[in-house]
């Protein structure tokens, strides 16, 4: 699933910032990081960043909503991370 969604963005020339569900509650961050490592080889000019939200539910949603607003205000993917 990660590969499918990340690849769709990368093929459009977009960078990927993935704000992951808390590592304290799930191991999904490891799967996302492994997928990103594989995709970096295929898309060396794109940025793939994985951030551990250390949150769940509404807390994670607030981080994503805030990041989207800051992206729309012009922040780079590195600044958002």
Short mmCIF file of N, CA, C and O in Angstrom, two decimals:
data_model
loop_
_atom_site.label_atom_id
_atom_site.label_comp_id
_atom_site.label_asym_id
_atom_site.label_seq_id
_atom_site.Cartn_x
_atom_site.Cartn_y
_atom_site.Cartn_z
N UNK A 1 0.83 -1.19 0.00
CA UNK A 1 0.00 0.00 0.00
C UNK A 1 0.88 1.25 0.00
O UNK A 1 0.61 2.19 -0.75
N UNK A 2 1.92 1.26 0.84
CA UNK A 2 2.82 2.43 0.85
C UNK A 2 3.42 2.65 -0.53
O UNK A 2 3.43 3.76 -1.04
N UNK A 3 3.92 1.57 -1.12
CA UNK A 3 4.58 1.69 -2.42
C UNK A 3 3.62 2.25 -3.47
O UNK A 3 3.99 3.13 -4.24
N UNK A 4 2.40 1.77 -3.47
CA UNK A 4 1.41 2.23 -4.44
C UNK A 4 1.15 3.73 -4.30
O UNK A 4 1.18 4.48 -5.28
N UNK A 5 0.91 4.18 -3.09
CA UNK A 5 0.58 5.59 -2.87
C UNK A 5 1.80 6.50 -3.05
O UNK A 5 1.70 7.56 -3.68
N UNK A 6 2.94 6.10 -2.52
CA UNK A 6 4.14 6.92 -2.67
C UNK A 6 4.55 7.01 -4.13
O UNK A 6 4.91 8.09 -4.61
N UNK A 7 4.48 5.90 -4.85
CA UNK A 7 4.87 5.89 -6.27
C UNK A 7 3.97 6.80 -7.08
O UNK A 7 4.46 7.53 -7.96
N UNK A 8 2.70 6.81 -6.79
CA UNK A 8 1.77 7.69 -7.50
C UNK A 8 2.21 9.16 -7.37
O UNK A 8 2.22 9.91 -8.34
N UNK A 9 2.61 9.55 -6.18
CA UNK A 9 3.09 10.92 -5.97
C UNK A 9 4.42 11.16 -6.68
O UNK A 9 4.61 12.18 -7.34
N UNK A 10 5.33 10.23 -6.53
CA UNK A 10 6.66 10.38 -7.12
C UNK A 10 6.60 10.46 -8.63
O UNK A 10 7.33 11.25 -9.25
N UNK A 11 5.72 9.69 -9.25
CA UNK A 11 5.58 9.73 -10.70
C UNK A 11 5.02 11.06 -11.19
O UNK A 11 5.20 11.42 -12.35
N UNK A 12 4.37 11.80 -10.31
CA UNK A 12 3.86 13.13 -10.64
C UNK A 12 4.91 14.21 -10.38
O UNK A 12 4.63 15.40 -10.53
N UNK A 13 6.10 13.79 -9.94
CA UNK A 13 7.16 14.74 -9.64
C UNK A 13 7.04 15.38 -8.28
O UNK A 13 7.66 16.41 -8.01
N UNK A 14 6.26 14.78 -7.39
CA UNK A 14 6.05 15.32 -6.05
C UNK A 14 6.97 14.64 -5.05
O UNK A 14 7.33 13.48 -5.21
N UNK A 15 7.34 15.37 -4.02
CA UNK A 15 8.06 14.80 -2.88
C UNK A 15 7.02 14.20 -1.93
O UNK A 15 5.83 14.53 -2.01
N UNK A 16 7.49 13.35 -1.01
CA UNK A 16 6.57 12.69 -0.08
C UNK A 16 6.99 12.98 1.36
O UNK A 16 8.13 12.75 1.75
N UNK A 17 6.07 13.54 2.13
CA UNK A 17 6.22 13.67 3.58
C UNK A 17 5.11 12.81 4.18
O UNK A 17 3.92 13.10 4.01
N UNK A 18 5.51 11.74 4.85
CA UNK A 18 4.55 10.84 5.47
C UNK A 18 4.59 11.04 6.97
O UNK A 18 5.62 10.81 7.61
N UNK A 19 3.49 11.50 7.54
CA UNK A 19 3.37 11.67 8.98
C UNK A 19 2.70 10.41 9.51
O UNK A 19 1.52 10.18 9.30
N UNK A 20 3.50 9.60 10.17
CA UNK A 20 3.12 8.25 10.55
C UNK A 20 2.42 8.19 11.91
O UNK A 20 2.72 8.98 12.81
N UNK A 21 1.53 7.24 12.05
CA UNK A 21 0.90 6.90 13.32
C UNK A 21 2.00 6.64 14.36
O UNK A 21 3.07 6.14 14.03
N UNK A 22 1.77 6.96 15.57
CA UNK A 22 2.77 6.84 16.64
C UNK A 22 3.49 5.49 16.65
O UNK A 22 2.86 4.43 16.66
N UNK A 23 4.81 5.55 16.67
CA UNK A 23 5.61 4.31 16.75
C UNK A 23 5.40 3.60 18.09
O UNK A 23 5.67 2.40 18.20
N UNK A 24 4.91 4.31 19.07
CA UNK A 24 4.63 3.70 20.37
C UNK A 24 3.39 2.82 20.34
O UNK A 24 3.18 2.01 21.23
N UNK A 25 2.58 2.98 19.31
CA UNK A 25 1.34 2.22 19.21
C UNK A 25 1.31 1.26 18.02
O UNK A 25 0.43 0.41 17.94
N UNK A 26 2.25 1.44 17.09
CA UNK A 26 2.23 0.61 15.88
C UNK A 26 3.63 0.51 15.29
O UNK A 26 4.45 1.41 15.44
N UNK A 27 3.88 -0.56 14.56
CA UNK A 27 5.16 -0.74 13.89
C UNK A 27 5.12 -0.31 12.43
O UNK A 27 6.07 -0.57 11.68
N UNK A 28 4.05 0.36 12.02
CA UNK A 28 3.92 0.73 10.61
C UNK A 28 5.01 1.68 10.13
O UNK A 28 5.32 1.69 8.94
N UNK A 29 5.61 2.44 11.02
CA UNK A 29 6.66 3.36 10.61
C UNK A 29 7.83 2.59 9.98
O UNK A 29 8.46 3.07 9.04
N UNK A 30 8.11 1.41 10.49
CA UNK A 30 9.21 0.62 9.93
C UNK A 30 8.91 0.20 8.50
O UNK A 30 9.79 0.24 7.64
N UNK A 31 7.69 -0.21 8.24
CA UNK A 31 7.31 -0.59 6.88
C UNK A 31 7.41 0.60 5.94
O UNK A 31 7.89 0.48 4.81
N UNK A 32 6.98 1.77 6.39
CA UNK A 32 7.06 2.97 5.56
C UNK A 32 8.51 3.34 5.26
O UNK A 32 8.85 3.69 4.14
N UNK A 33 9.38 3.25 6.27
CA UNK A 33 10.79 3.58 6.06
C UNK A 33 11.46 2.61 5.10
O UNK A 33 12.26 3.03 4.25
N UNK A 34 11.15 1.33 5.20
CA UNK A 34 11.72 0.34 4.29
C UNK A 34 11.26 0.63 2.86
O UNK A 34 12.06 0.61 1.92
N UNK A 35 9.99 0.92 2.70
CA UNK A 35 9.46 1.25 1.38
C UNK A 35 10.15 2.50 0.82
O UNK A 35 10.53 2.52 -0.35
N UNK A 36 10.32 3.51 1.64
CA UNK A 36 10.96 4.74 1.18
C UNK A 36 12.40 4.50 0.75
O UNK A 36 12.86 5.07 -0.23
N UNK A 37 13.11 3.66 1.48
CA UNK A 37 14.50 3.34 1.10
C UNK A 37 14.54 2.72 -0.29
O UNK A 37 15.37 3.07 -1.12
N UNK A 38 13.63 1.79 -0.55
CA UNK A 38 13.56 1.16 -1.86
C UNK A 38 13.22 2.18 -2.96
O UNK A 38 13.82 2.16 -4.03
N UNK A 39 12.29 3.06 -2.68
CA UNK A 39 11.87 4.04 -3.68
C UNK A 39 12.92 5.11 -3.92
O UNK A 39 12.98 5.68 -5.02
N UNK A 40 13.75 5.41 -2.93
CA UNK A 40 14.82 6.40 -3.12
C UNK A 40 15.78 5.97 -4.23
O UNK A 40 16.31 6.81 -4.95
N UNK A 41 15.99 4.68 -4.35
CA UNK A 41 16.87 4.17 -5.41
C UNK A 41 16.24 4.40 -6.79
O UNK A 41 16.94 4.73 -7.74
N UNK A 42 14.94 4.26 -6.88
CA UNK A 42 14.23 4.41 -8.15
C UNK A 42 13.97 5.88 -8.49
O UNK A 42 13.89 6.25 -9.67
N UNK A 43 13.83 6.73 -7.47
CA UNK A 43 13.53 8.15 -7.65
C UNK A 43 14.55 9.00 -6.88
O UNK A 43 14.21 9.66 -5.90
N UNK A 44 15.81 8.99 -7.32
CA UNK A 44 16.86 9.68 -6.56
C UNK A 44 16.71 11.20 -6.49
O UNK A 44 17.28 11.83 -5.59
N UNK A 45 15.94 11.78 -7.38
CA UNK A 45 15.76 13.23 -7.39
C UNK A 45 14.59 13.70 -6.53
O UNK A 45 14.36 14.90 -6.39
N UNK A 46 13.86 12.78 -5.97
CA UNK A 46 12.71 13.13 -5.14
C UNK A 46 13.07 12.99 -3.66
O UNK A 46 13.95 12.23 -3.29
N UNK A 47 12.35 13.71 -2.83
CA UNK A 47 12.55 13.65 -1.38
C UNK A 47 11.45 12.79 -0.77
O UNK A 47 10.27 12.98 -1.07
N UNK A 48 11.85 11.85 0.07
CA UNK A 48 10.91 11.01 0.81
C UNK A 48 11.27 11.12 2.28
O UNK A 48 12.36 10.74 2.69
N UNK A 49 10.34 11.66 3.07
CA UNK A 49 10.59 11.88 4.49
C UNK A 49 9.48 11.25 5.30
O UNK A 49 8.29 11.43 5.02
N UNK A 50 9.87 10.51 6.33
CA UNK A 50 8.92 9.86 7.23
C UNK A 50 9.08 10.48 8.62
O UNK A 50 10.18 10.52 9.16
N UNK A 51 7.99 10.97 9.17
CA UNK A 51 8.00 11.60 10.49
C UNK A 51 7.11 10.79 11.44
O UNK A 51 5.96 10.49 11.10
N UNK A 52 7.63 10.44 12.59
CA UNK A 52 6.85 9.76 13.62
C UNK A 52 6.02 10.82 14.33
O UNK A 52 6.56 11.70 15.00
N UNK A 53 4.72 10.74 14.22
CA UNK A 53 3.85 11.75 14.82
C UNK A 53 3.86 11.69 16.34
O UNK A 53 3.54 12.67 17.00
N UNK A 54 4.22 10.54 16.89
CA UNK A 54 4.13 10.31 18.33
C UNK A 54 2.72 10.61 18.85
O UNK A 54 2.53 10.96 20.00
N UNK A 55 1.75 10.48 17.95
CA UNK A 55 0.36 10.77 18.29
C UNK A 55 -0.53 9.77 17.57
O UNK A 55 -0.09 8.99 16.74
N UNK A 56 -1.80 9.82 17.92
CA UNK A 56 -2.80 8.99 17.27
C UNK A 56 -4.09 9.78 17.17
O UNK A 56 -4.25 10.82 17.81
N UNK A 57 -4.97 9.31 16.36
CA UNK A 57 -6.31 9.84 16.25
C UNK A 57 -6.32 11.34 16.00
O UNK A 57 -5.72 11.83 15.04
N UNK A 58 -6.97 12.10 16.85
CA UNK A 58 -7.11 13.54 16.64
C UNK A 58 -5.78 14.26 16.67
O UNK A 58 -5.56 15.21 15.91
N UNK A 59 -4.86 13.80 17.51
CA UNK A 59 -3.53 14.43 17.57
C UNK A 59 -2.79 14.33 16.25
O UNK A 59 -2.20 15.29 15.77
N UNK A 60 -2.84 13.15 15.64
CA UNK A 60 -2.19 12.97 14.34
C UNK A 60 -2.92 13.80 13.28
O UNK A 60 -2.29 14.42 12.42
N UNK A 61 -4.23 13.82 13.33
CA UNK A 61 -5.01 14.61 12.38
C UNK A 61 -4.66 16.08 12.44
O UNK A 61 -4.57 16.76 11.41
N UNK A 62 -4.45 16.60 13.63
CA UNK A 62 -4.08 18.00 13.79
C UNK A 62 -2.71 18.28 13.16
O UNK A 62 -2.51 19.32 12.53
N UNK A 63 -1.78 17.35 13.32
CA UNK A 63 -0.46 17.51 12.71
C UNK A 63 -0.55 17.53 11.19
O UNK A 63 0.08 18.35 10.52
N UNK A 64 -1.35 16.64 10.63
CA UNK A 64 -1.50 16.57 9.18
C UNK A 64 -2.19 17.83 8.65
O UNK A 64 -1.75 18.42 7.65
N UNK A 65 -3.25 18.26 9.32
CA UNK A 65 -3.96 19.46 8.90
C UNK A 65 -3.05 20.69 8.96
O UNK A 65 -3.03 21.52 8.05
N UNK A 66 -2.27 20.79 10.03
CA UNK A 66 -1.33 21.90 10.16
C UNK A 66 -0.25 21.87 9.10
O UNK A 66 0.12 22.90 8.53
N UNK A 67 0.26 20.67 8.80
CA UNK A 67 1.29 20.53 7.77
C UNK A 67 0.74 20.93 6.40
O UNK A 67 1.42 21.59 5.62
N UNK A 68 -0.49 20.53 6.10
CA UNK A 68 -1.09 20.89 4.82
C UNK A 68 -1.25 22.41 4.70
O UNK A 68 -0.98 22.99 3.65
N UNK A 69 -1.67 23.05 5.77
CA UNK A 69 -1.82 24.51 5.75
C UNK A 69 -0.47 25.20 5.55
O UNK A 69 -0.36 26.16 4.77
N UNK A 70 0.55 24.70 6.22
CA UNK A 70 1.89 25.28 6.08
C UNK A 70 2.46 25.02 4.68
O UNK A 70 3.15 25.85 4.12
N UNK A 71 2.17 23.85 4.11
CA UNK A 71 2.57 23.55 2.73
C UNK A 71 1.94 24.56 1.79
O UNK A 71 2.60 25.12 0.92
N UNK A 72 0.66 24.82 1.98
CA UNK A 72 -0.05 25.77 1.13
C UNK A 72 0.48 27.19 1.31
O UNK A 72 0.35 28.02 0.41
N UNK A 73 1.09 27.45 2.46
CA UNK A 73 1.70 28.77 2.71
C UNK A 73 3.10 28.86 2.14
O UNK A 73 3.73 29.91 2.22
N UNK A 74 3.61 27.75 1.57
CA UNK A 74 4.89 27.80 0.88
C UNK A 74 6.05 27.12 1.54
O UNK A 74 7.18 27.20 1.04
N UNK A 75 5.86 26.45 2.68
CA UNK A 75 6.99 25.77 3.32
C UNK A 75 7.44 24.58 2.49
O UNK A 75 6.63 23.91 1.85
N UNK A 76 8.73 24.31 2.52
CA UNK A 76 9.29 23.17 1.81
C UNK A 76 9.01 21.89 2.59
O UNK A 76 8.66 21.93 3.76
N UNK A 77 9.22 20.77 1.93
CA UNK A 77 9.00 19.48 2.58
C UNK A 77 9.94 19.32 3.77
O UNK A 77 9.55 18.77 4.81
N UNK A 78 11.16 19.82 3.67
CA UNK A 78 12.10 19.73 4.80
C UNK A 78 11.63 20.60 5.97
O UNK A 78 11.73 20.20 7.12
N UNK A 79 11.13 21.79 5.67
CA UNK A 79 10.63 22.66 6.73
C UNK A 79 9.41 22.04 7.41
O UNK A 79 9.26 22.15 8.62
N UNK A 80 8.57 21.41 6.64
CA UNK A 80 7.38 20.76 7.21
C UNK A 80 7.78 19.61 8.13
O UNK A 80 7.19 19.44 9.19
N UNK A 81 8.78 18.83 7.71
CA UNK A 81 9.22 17.70 8.52
C UNK A 81 9.78 18.19 9.83
O UNK A 81 9.58 17.61 10.88
#
